[in-house]
Amino acid sequence: MTFHDVPDSPDVGKDDAPPYFGRDAVAYRRAGYYVIPVDPGTKRPDQRGWPIHARNLTVKQVAEWSIDPCTAKYGIGVLALATPAIDIDVRHPEAADEIDAAAERILGPAPVRIGAWPKRLRVYSGPEDMPYTSVGECAFPGDDTAAKGYKWHNVEVLSGGGKQFVAAAIHPGTGKPYQWPSGDLLAWPHDRLTAITAEMVEAFLAEVRVILARHGAVSKGGRSAITSGGDRRTSVTGNNVGLSRVAEALAHVPNDADYHDWVRYAYALKGAFGEDGFDLWRDWSERSDKYDADYTETTWAGLKPRGAAGGVTCATILRDARRNGWVGSPEPDFPAPTMTADEAAADLRAALAPFFAAVPEHAARRQAALVAARTGDSGESDDDYGLVSGLADKLFDRPQDTDIPRWGAKVGAGIGKTEVAIRLALDLVADHPDILIAIMVPTHRLSDGIAARINAMAGKPVAAIWRGAEREDPENPGRRMCPNEEAAEVLRRAGGGRDALCVKGKGMKRVYCPFHPDHPSKPIAPCGYRRQESQVASIWIFAHAALTSPPPKVFKREGRDPFDVVIIDESPWLGMTGGVERPYGLTLDELKRGPKFDLGRKSTRINGKLVALSEAEREAARKAAEDAYRRYASLAAAIAEAATHGRLSREAFEAAGITATMAAEARKLALNAKHDLDSVIRPGMTKDEVDKATAQWADNNRRSVACARFWAGVVHLMDHAEPEACYLVRGTIPVGGVAVEGVRIRWREDIRPAWLAAPILHLDATMNPHLAEAFLPGFLVVAEAEAIAPHARRIQVYDSAVAYRKIAPGKKVTGKDAVTAANNAERSGLLLEIEAAALAAEGKRGLAIMPQDTEAHLAGIGMATPKTLTDPARMGATDVTHFGDFTGVDDWRDVAKVWTVSRPMVPVRVAEDIASVLFGRLPVPVEGDRYLRAEVVALGRGGSGRPMTADYHPDADAEAIRWQITDAPLIQAEARARSVRRTAANPVEIVIMTNVPLPIEIDEWVTWDSVINGVDPVGLMLARGLVPSNWAGVAGVCKELFGEAADPADAARQWFRDHPEIKEQLDSVRSWLISANIGETPIRDSYRRTTDIRTFTEYRYQTAGKRKGATILVDAERYPTAAAVAAAVTVWAGALAVCEPVRAKCNYMAMVALGDGRVQLSGDADMLHEWLSRPGFDQTIVAAVSAAQSSADLTG
């Protein structure tokens, strides 16, 4: 609705104003509004304490006021208590129109009041405690903000008992009556107003900020309007400031205030900290010459603050302190943890205990209801195992039963959320053996570990794993749970269910698959999928994917739900979409043709069973099919003609005369055209046999399901307020490698009703409640906890996001970016190589997490090996994995160091697309292809902060997707090391190579250049166990650093000349490894970690055909023989004529190792004794070597 043509009204003087209050006030009060007289010619009530008066006025009192000659001529004001009003105080016409349209779309229809166009006000209903909020004052380009009387623009949400708006009066600026184009407020009794919530208001204001920024608005403080309130900061605008921070600030505020300001500070401190604030106020008061201890205490005791007093909060104290020179550290946007992991786990147990305690009663109520209704079946059909999954009749009517408990716990990794839940679950099944619990985990590979933990904690087998038919059979390695899974997959793609391949018939006519455990031949290696049905357990472990299918039939219980509790560990929501990652849809020709309607159908399926049709029924079905086809073809043709590229629009469908009812009918017709394949399938058919039997119907059934999904998307579009489709996009469809015009179809996979019937507990360290609530109606977060990690040191890059184009060479990175990405990937690989070698030297291991393309690149050039958790040879080494491949994995709790390289990122448009699919509404898009940037303060150790900038999307739905894909994996990556459970004996260091602000305490902030350029030749040589004595050798070992130069040896020489401090380190390392003489330059700790533990031996080598040779120090463990050394040196030196150990010297550190009994050293005994007799050697070492020699460890 627009109001550009609001009828003009004559000017009305103050004294000529109609008697609004006398005429209509009683009617407004009876309509449910709290009214108050407004002084003529103003917007304000002419009475002190008007909020209290307004809410207490009865109809009788209003009537008495209305007949008072003085009051009768007043205007009518309405208290915003339970009647929030959106005040669009914006004079920019286009911006005001867009904001009004956003309110209509997000908040719903409402009566609109106009005073001075284009400003307007919309009226809704809402909770009484809804807080007042606004986007903040701003100005548009061209505004003269310095002009006298300039009024800033704003969009406010007038709400609560302290705000009011004018309903009927003369506008003081225009001199004309306020207009209500859709009928005045009396036409909208309060109980007919659209109800809104604080969350809806937040989403609306987020879009308002986008609109304002798009039109160039800047806040009063000079920033873009989009950041004045739309970022993720918890603004320090009220009493949300820490006590220590306020104390620091207050020390900078001189106490020369008058009584009024003195008391206002007391109100602020008491309102924020209660009695804890008294000491601060008293100490500050003592600095005044007027201080009186008794009077100060009496004054404090008499204060009863209710929010801010006169607008003063602790933020005001901070502002005054800054005016007096206080700088202070920035306040982090993330709270610092205070509890230990054990304390957090205890709190979590207390929070979750009521959930498990209520399960038996809930199960009994559900059982009674099911028995009474005689509905023990879940309502799911066999067909749900086929292509129709996700196409329930009420596809978009999400389950709304909020009486079923659906709780969430957002608890940091390492605290033990899964273990707490398991122990409570074990207590429950111990007391109630009939209770069945399902635990959903991210992947099948995590199931074994969870089941083993549960059974170990119970001391007996109580948990079992339900494996999908396609998974490997643990009792028959190399074979799937269903040995005939390839045939079942072909049948599934053709639109059939696997049951027909397993068993058919009844009694003596029952036929089994040869692998079925009940087959008369009793197979030696029966089907694992059917074998698992015989397991007995109280707790069952499933993969997340099971949530979108009905529970297996073996779990159906007469008069009971399949499970009494469902525990969802980690968040599965992003995986519950279809057609998003891989294009799926219909060509325009397929849409027009539709599926093939069965005109000669002889049977129909009723309640999952095939029932034969009589001749009359067959004839009626044939005619109905013919009619259906004509109607379907007509609708499909209209759709194809109306559609244009991009999201399909409601306007185009309406122009084609298509309604939601018509689309719903077309959807049913499409589903009815799906051919039932049971009649052509027999148990045990092979893949080729199934393919041949279903060939004539496979494509038709695929089109049937795709058409049904298409029409379901049309139903959603026509039934909802969105102007464009969330699930349907006109574009091209890949067909046989060729792009063909069509419609791409997307959909959301919901949790099946049989799972939702049970109480649900959702556990996740990176839970996004907004996203979880979209799938779990009535979802309630009952616990949030983070724990301190005193024995973890975290280092983070602060000046670069280290985007994929900067570090992950792949198909999507081209040109100069590809070269940069490859170089940075290789340098990061070298850095990890150096660090991993140092860890391995100490018998420790690490974990490196990076983009998949980075991992693949490093593996391709031989610099890294993908992790293999089951490979014993890799224990003690550094594992390499990529984002998306470690969720829930608990195999790295002992690593000494973790590196997280880069971060995942979802493009803006993709985030918006995923949001539209998961939430069923279109997010407010941002301009361009980049996220907005917000100023945030990252969390440092001890509550300190560092200002940074961060990406964000102003739409709550799209931001939830962005956060889940970008921020959440970084938190999960850091958590792999279980840092909150570390002790002084096993500390961990975590390096985060991206500047995404995270809710974890950072100990040190570094630049990206300092990290990526931290690779030095000395560290690399030590990591590789090769320290040459000449520049050609240095260049050869460090080929990645110098190999591309025209003269690598000269390049190495020049590098060390430019870095004299590293040259000194190289000399000291060589001297130390040869003779234990450190020299004048102490060796860096990072080098000593390797040199103090590894044994280096000196070798002499000479390239064939050359007169001059060289020496090299080699790691004796990695290169134990002359042949191994020669193979390594030949790589850069060419074929060797000589390669032998230098017998005249012996490594001092080797002798230390020998003395400790760690290694045995063979050498010339006489030379060894001659060397040991030199002055300065520690005689204990000499004795140790002599003892070792006498015990035959040394031979001449």
mmCIF file of C-alpha atoms in Angstrom, residues 339-582:
data_model
loop_
_atom_site.group_PDB
_atom_site.id
_atom_site.type_symbol
_atom_site.label_atom_id
_atom_site.label_comp_id
_atom_site.label_asym_id
_atom_site.label_seq_id
_atom_site.Cartn_x
_atom_site.Cartn_y
_atom_site.Cartn_z
ATOM 1 C CA MET A 339 34.183 -21.581 35.022
ATOM 2 C CA THR A 340 36.448 -24.595 34.877
ATOM 3 C CA ALA A 341 35.405 -27.457 32.636
ATOM 4 C CA ASP A 342 34.286 -29.505 35.655
ATOM 5 C CA GLU A 343 32.190 -26.642 37.005
ATOM 6 C CA ALA A 344 30.563 -26.121 33.614
ATOM 7 C CA ALA A 345 29.833 -29.851 33.323
ATOM 8 C CA ALA A 346 28.186 -29.849 36.755
ATOM 9 C CA ASP A 347 26.003 -26.890 35.772
ATOM 10 C CA LEU A 348 25.082 -28.628 32.545
ATOM 11 C CA ARG A 349 24.025 -31.784 34.356
ATOM 12 C CA ALA A 350 21.800 -29.753 36.661
ATOM 13 C CA ALA A 351 20.227 -28.007 33.655
ATOM 14 C CA LEU A 352 19.546 -31.217 31.718
ATOM 15 C CA ALA A 353 18.400 -33.418 34.599
ATOM 16 C CA PRO A 354 14.773 -32.116 34.471
ATOM 17 C CA PHE A 355 14.563 -33.047 30.777
ATOM 18 C CA PHE A 356 15.380 -36.710 31.419
ATOM 19 C CA ALA A 357 13.294 -36.808 34.608
ATOM 20 C CA ALA A 358 10.200 -35.793 32.623
ATOM 21 C CA VAL A 359 10.615 -38.439 29.916
ATOM 22 C CA PRO A 360 8.735 -41.337 31.598
ATOM 23 C CA GLU A 361 5.661 -39.183 32.255
ATOM 24 C CA HIS A 362 5.702 -37.825 28.723
ATOM 25 C CA ALA A 363 6.076 -41.340 27.292
ATOM 26 C CA ALA A 364 3.111 -42.539 29.366
ATOM 27 C CA ARG A 365 0.935 -39.651 28.132
ATOM 28 C CA ARG A 366 1.900 -40.322 24.529
ATOM 29 C CA GLN A 367 1.217 -44.033 24.932
ATOM 30 C CA ALA A 368 -2.233 -43.385 26.376
ATOM 31 C CA ALA A 369 -3.046 -40.985 23.544
ATOM 32 C CA LEU A 370 -1.861 -43.408 20.867
ATOM 33 C CA VAL A 371 -3.747 -46.353 22.338
ATOM 34 C CA ALA A 372 -6.898 -44.260 22.623
ATOM 35 C CA ALA A 373 -6.604 -43.203 19.001
ATOM 36 C CA ARG A 374 -5.528 -46.655 17.845
ATOM 37 C CA THR A 375 -2.686 -45.129 15.886
ATOM 38 C CA GLY A 376 0.484 -46.933 16.688
ATOM 39 C CA ASP A 377 1.741 -46.462 13.113
ATOM 40 C CA SER A 378 3.984 -43.517 12.299
ATOM 41 C CA GLY A 379 1.941 -42.684 9.237
ATOM 42 C CA GLU A 380 4.924 -43.205 6.942
ATOM 43 C CA SER A 381 4.588 -45.435 3.889
ATOM 44 C CA ASP A 382 7.034 -47.803 2.262
ATOM 45 C CA ASP A 383 7.281 -45.282 -0.543
ATOM 46 C CA ASP A 384 9.153 -42.927 1.761
ATOM 47 C CA TYR A 385 12.245 -45.015 1.123
ATOM 48 C CA GLY A 386 12.030 -43.934 -2.525
ATOM 49 C CA LEU A 387 12.228 -40.662 -4.349
ATOM 50 C CA VAL A 388 9.149 -39.190 -2.697
ATOM 51 C CA SER A 389 11.051 -38.501 0.520
ATOM 52 C CA GLY A 390 10.328 -34.970 1.669
ATOM 53 C CA LEU A 391 6.976 -34.708 -0.115
ATOM 54 C CA ALA A 392 4.475 -35.185 2.690
ATOM 55 C CA ASP A 393 0.996 -33.888 1.848
ATOM 56 C CA LYS A 394 1.481 -30.836 4.037
ATOM 57 C CA LEU A 395 4.974 -30.052 2.872
ATOM 58 C CA PHE A 396 5.066 -26.512 4.208
ATOM 59 C CA ASP A 397 2.885 -26.978 7.283
ATOM 60 C CA ARG A 398 5.774 -27.565 9.667
ATOM 61 C CA PRO A 399 5.036 -29.497 12.884
ATOM 62 C CA GLN A 400 3.948 -26.973 15.477
ATOM 63 C CA ASP A 401 3.411 -29.184 18.544
ATOM 64 C CA THR A 402 5.356 -27.146 21.060
ATOM 65 C CA ASP A 403 4.103 -29.173 24.041
ATOM 66 C CA ILE A 404 6.784 -31.748 23.313
ATOM 67 C CA PRO A 405 10.049 -30.733 25.048
ATOM 68 C CA ARG A 406 12.692 -29.624 22.564
ATOM 69 C CA TRP A 407 15.671 -28.410 24.549
ATOM 70 C CA GLY A 408 19.104 -27.226 23.551
ATOM 71 C CA ALA A 409 22.476 -26.936 25.269
ATOM 72 C CA LYS A 410 25.152 -24.744 23.704
ATOM 73 C CA VAL A 411 28.217 -25.921 25.553
ATOM 74 C CA GLY A 412 31.850 -25.511 24.591
ATOM 75 C CA ALA A 413 33.833 -28.473 23.312
ATOM 76 C CA GLY A 414 35.770 -30.401 25.926
ATOM 77 C CA ILE A 415 33.372 -29.600 28.759
ATOM 78 C CA GLY A 416 31.757 -32.967 28.247
ATOM 79 C CA LYS A 417 28.238 -32.272 26.972
ATOM 80 C CA THR A 418 27.955 -35.670 25.286
ATOM 81 C CA GLU A 419 29.220 -37.484 28.361
ATOM 82 C CA VAL A 420 26.783 -35.624 30.630
ATOM 83 C CA ALA A 421 23.903 -36.530 28.341
ATOM 84 C CA ILE A 422 25.036 -40.166 28.155
ATOM 85 C CA ARG A 423 25.229 -40.517 31.934
ATOM 86 C CA LEU A 424 21.747 -39.044 32.341
ATOM 87 C CA ALA A 425 20.485 -41.342 29.593
ATOM 88 C CA LEU A 426 22.031 -44.359 31.296
ATOM 89 C CA ASP A 427 20.397 -43.418 34.578
ATOM 90 C CA LEU A 428 17.072 -43.138 32.765
ATOM 91 C CA VAL A 429 17.195 -46.542 31.052
ATOM 92 C CA ALA A 430 18.466 -48.176 34.256
ATOM 93 C CA ASP A 431 15.349 -46.999 36.098
ATOM 94 C CA HIS A 432 13.005 -47.493 33.110
ATOM 95 C CA PRO A 433 14.153 -50.447 30.969
ATOM 96 C CA ASP A 434 11.308 -49.926 28.492
ATOM 97 C CA ILE A 435 12.617 -46.518 27.436
ATOM 98 C CA LEU A 436 14.281 -46.345 24.009
ATOM 99 C CA ILE A 437 16.730 -43.547 23.204
ATOM 100 C CA ALA A 438 18.082 -42.522 19.805
ATOM 101 C CA ILE A 439 21.330 -40.547 19.547
ATOM 102 C CA MET A 440 21.995 -38.807 16.229
ATOM 103 C CA VAL A 441 25.655 -38.150 15.363
ATOM 104 C CA PRO A 442 27.111 -36.328 12.325
ATOM 105 C CA THR A 443 28.582 -39.320 10.513
ATOM 106 C CA HIS A 444 28.622 -43.106 10.654
ATOM 107 C CA ARG A 445 32.338 -43.146 11.407
ATOM 108 C CA LEU A 446 31.669 -41.541 14.809
ATOM 109 C CA SER A 447 29.097 -44.162 15.807
ATOM 110 C CA ASP A 448 31.557 -46.821 16.935
ATOM 111 C CA GLY A 449 33.307 -44.468 19.346
ATOM 112 C CA ILE A 450 30.032 -43.238 20.868
ATOM 113 C CA ALA A 451 28.659 -46.754 21.295
ATOM 114 C CA ALA A 452 31.911 -47.953 22.865
ATOM 115 C CA ARG A 453 31.891 -45.041 25.333
ATOM 116 C CA ILE A 454 28.297 -45.726 26.344
ATOM 117 C CA ASN A 455 28.867 -49.436 26.875
ATOM 118 C CA ALA A 456 32.077 -48.786 28.807
ATOM 119 C CA MET A 457 30.296 -46.295 31.081
ATOM 120 C CA ALA A 458 27.406 -48.731 31.602
ATOM 121 C CA GLY A 459 29.697 -51.699 32.210
ATOM 122 C CA LYS A 460 27.561 -53.799 29.853
ATOM 123 C CA PRO A 461 26.175 -53.664 26.291
ATOM 124 C CA VAL A 462 23.277 -51.205 26.292
ATOM 125 C CA ALA A 463 24.053 -49.301 23.071
ATOM 126 C CA ALA A 464 23.983 -50.470 19.480
ATOM 127 C CA ILE A 465 24.589 -48.860 16.094
ATOM 128 C CA TRP A 466 22.068 -48.739 13.290
ATOM 129 C CA ARG A 467 24.013 -48.645 10.057
ATOM 130 C CA GLY A 468 22.605 -47.573 6.743
ATOM 131 C CA ALA A 469 22.296 -50.185 3.996
ATOM 132 C CA GLU A 470 25.091 -48.518 2.021
ATOM 133 C CA ARG A 471 27.617 -48.590 4.890
ATOM 134 C CA GLU A 472 30.397 -51.160 5.222
ATOM 135 C CA ASP A 473 29.492 -54.272 7.199
ATOM 136 C CA PRO A 474 31.903 -54.451 10.190
ATOM 137 C CA GLU A 475 31.513 -58.247 10.299
ATOM 138 C CA ASN A 476 32.295 -58.574 6.574
ATOM 139 C CA PRO A 477 34.934 -55.936 5.699
ATOM 140 C CA GLY A 478 34.763 -54.765 2.123
ATOM 141 C CA ARG A 479 31.059 -55.565 1.825
ATOM 142 C CA ARG A 480 28.108 -53.254 2.364
ATOM 143 C CA MET A 481 25.501 -53.824 5.045
ATOM 144 C CA CYS A 482 23.121 -54.742 2.224
ATOM 145 C CA PRO A 483 25.081 -57.061 -0.089
ATOM 146 C CA ASN A 484 22.637 -56.192 -2.859
ATOM 147 C CA GLU A 485 22.855 -52.439 -2.293
ATOM 148 C CA GLU A 486 23.784 -51.675 -5.913
ATOM 149 C CA ALA A 487 20.469 -53.164 -7.041
ATOM 150 C CA ALA A 488 18.627 -51.310 -4.273
ATOM 151 C CA GLU A 489 20.198 -48.035 -5.422
ATOM 152 C CA VAL A 490 19.031 -48.597 -8.991
ATOM 153 C CA LEU A 491 15.530 -49.307 -7.670
ATOM 154 C CA ARG A 492 15.590 -46.215 -5.481
ATOM 155 C CA ARG A 493 16.549 -44.004 -8.421
ATOM 156 C CA ALA A 494 13.694 -45.561 -10.395
ATOM 157 C CA GLY A 495 11.234 -44.616 -7.659
ATOM 158 C CA GLY A 496 10.868 -47.858 -5.725
ATOM 159 C CA GLY A 497 11.495 -48.996 -2.161
ATOM 160 C CA ARG A 498 14.084 -51.552 -1.076
ATOM 161 C CA ASP A 499 11.588 -53.764 0.768
ATOM 162 C CA ALA A 500 10.515 -55.434 -2.486
ATOM 163 C CA LEU A 501 14.100 -56.616 -2.999
ATOM 164 C CA CYS A 502 14.251 -58.129 0.483
ATOM 165 C CA VAL A 503 11.064 -60.102 1.012
ATOM 166 C CA LYS A 504 7.622 -60.488 -0.601
ATOM 167 C CA GLY A 505 4.508 -62.509 0.085
ATOM 168 C CA LYS A 506 3.064 -64.148 3.163
ATOM 169 C CA GLY A 507 3.146 -67.547 4.785
ATOM 170 C CA MET A 508 4.227 -70.377 2.539
ATOM 171 C CA LYS A 509 4.424 -68.005 -0.428
ATOM 172 C CA ARG A 510 6.908 -65.731 1.284
ATOM 173 C CA VAL A 511 10.018 -65.202 -0.869
ATOM 174 C CA TYR A 512 13.355 -63.931 0.512
ATOM 175 C CA CYS A 513 16.491 -62.378 -0.898
ATOM 176 C CA PRO A 514 19.300 -65.005 -0.858
ATOM 177 C CA PHE A 515 21.169 -62.868 1.703
ATOM 178 C CA HIS A 516 18.179 -62.506 4.047
ATOM 179 C CA PRO A 517 18.842 -64.110 7.457
ATOM 180 C CA ASP A 518 15.476 -65.940 7.203
ATOM 181 C CA HIS A 519 16.185 -67.442 3.776
ATOM 182 C CA PRO A 520 15.703 -71.242 3.897
ATOM 183 C CA SER A 521 19.320 -71.763 2.819
ATOM 184 C CA LYS A 522 20.558 -69.913 5.934
ATOM 185 C CA PRO A 523 23.333 -67.891 4.226
ATOM 186 C CA ILE A 524 26.783 -68.135 5.815
ATOM 187 C CA ALA A 525 27.277 -64.350 5.558
ATOM 188 C CA PRO A 526 23.731 -62.967 5.835
ATOM 189 C CA CYS A 527 22.670 -59.408 5.047
ATOM 190 C CA GLY A 528 24.150 -57.052 7.656
ATOM 191 C CA TYR A 529 21.277 -54.603 7.293
ATOM 192 C CA ARG A 530 18.718 -57.254 8.308
ATOM 193 C CA ARG A 531 21.082 -58.916 10.801
ATOM 194 C CA GLN A 532 21.244 -55.746 12.904
ATOM 195 C CA GLU A 533 17.489 -55.977 13.487
ATOM 196 C CA SER A 534 18.156 -58.768 15.984
ATOM 197 C CA GLN A 535 20.254 -56.535 18.249
ATOM 198 C CA VAL A 536 18.805 -55.691 21.652
ATOM 199 C CA ALA A 537 19.666 -52.268 23.059
ATOM 200 C CA SER A 538 18.182 -49.367 25.003
ATOM 201 C CA ILE A 539 20.265 -46.720 23.231
ATOM 202 C CA TRP A 540 20.623 -46.663 19.456
ATOM 203 C CA ILE A 541 23.157 -44.621 17.493
ATOM 204 C CA PHE A 542 22.118 -43.207 14.110
ATOM 205 C CA ALA A 543 23.733 -40.851 11.624
ATOM 206 C CA HIS A 544 22.135 -37.427 11.147
ATOM 207 C CA ALA A 545 20.857 -38.471 7.729
ATOM 208 C CA ALA A 546 18.340 -40.798 9.406
ATOM 209 C CA LEU A 547 16.339 -37.789 10.665
ATOM 210 C CA THR A 548 14.893 -37.141 7.194
ATOM 211 C CA SER A 549 13.624 -40.720 6.801
ATOM 212 C CA PRO A 550 11.136 -42.578 8.997
ATOM 213 C CA PRO A 551 12.683 -44.787 11.684
ATOM 214 C CA PRO A 552 13.343 -48.335 10.443
ATOM 215 C CA LYS A 553 10.268 -50.558 10.739
ATOM 216 C CA VAL A 554 11.887 -52.771 13.355
ATOM 217 C CA PHE A 555 11.453 -49.898 15.837
ATOM 218 C CA LYS A 556 7.677 -49.655 15.441
ATOM 219 C CA ARG A 557 6.012 -50.406 18.776
ATOM 220 C CA GLU A 558 2.346 -51.123 19.302
ATOM 221 C CA GLY A 559 0.707 -48.145 20.947
ATOM 222 C CA ARG A 560 4.032 -46.286 21.397
ATOM 223 C CA ASP A 561 6.306 -43.987 19.473
ATOM 224 C CA PRO A 562 9.424 -45.632 18.034
ATOM 225 C CA PHE A 563 11.645 -43.740 20.491
ATOM 226 C CA ASP A 564 11.017 -42.000 23.793
ATOM 227 C CA VAL A 565 13.986 -39.602 23.552
ATOM 228 C CA VAL A 566 15.979 -38.273 20.593
ATOM 229 C CA ILE A 567 19.376 -36.674 21.236
ATOM 230 C CA ILE A 568 20.842 -34.700 18.317
ATOM 231 C CA ASP A 569 24.600 -34.277 18.786
ATOM 232 C CA GLU A 570 25.989 -31.422 16.641
ATOM 233 C CA SER A 571 23.887 -29.462 14.128
ATOM 234 C CA PRO A 572 22.580 -31.286 11.035
ATOM 235 C CA TRP A 573 20.593 -28.406 9.558
ATOM 236 C CA LEU A 574 22.834 -27.333 6.677
ATOM 237 C CA GLY A 575 22.702 -30.841 5.259
ATOM 238 C CA MET A 576 18.910 -30.906 5.176
ATOM 239 C CA THR A 577 18.445 -29.299 1.774
ATOM 240 C CA GLY A 578 17.920 -30.635 -1.720
ATOM 241 C CA GLY A 579 18.828 -29.124 -5.066
ATOM 242 C CA VAL A 580 21.175 -26.526 -3.534
ATOM 243 C CA GLU A 581 24.638 -28.000 -4.004
ATOM 244 C CA ARG A 582 23.790 -30.042 -7.103
#
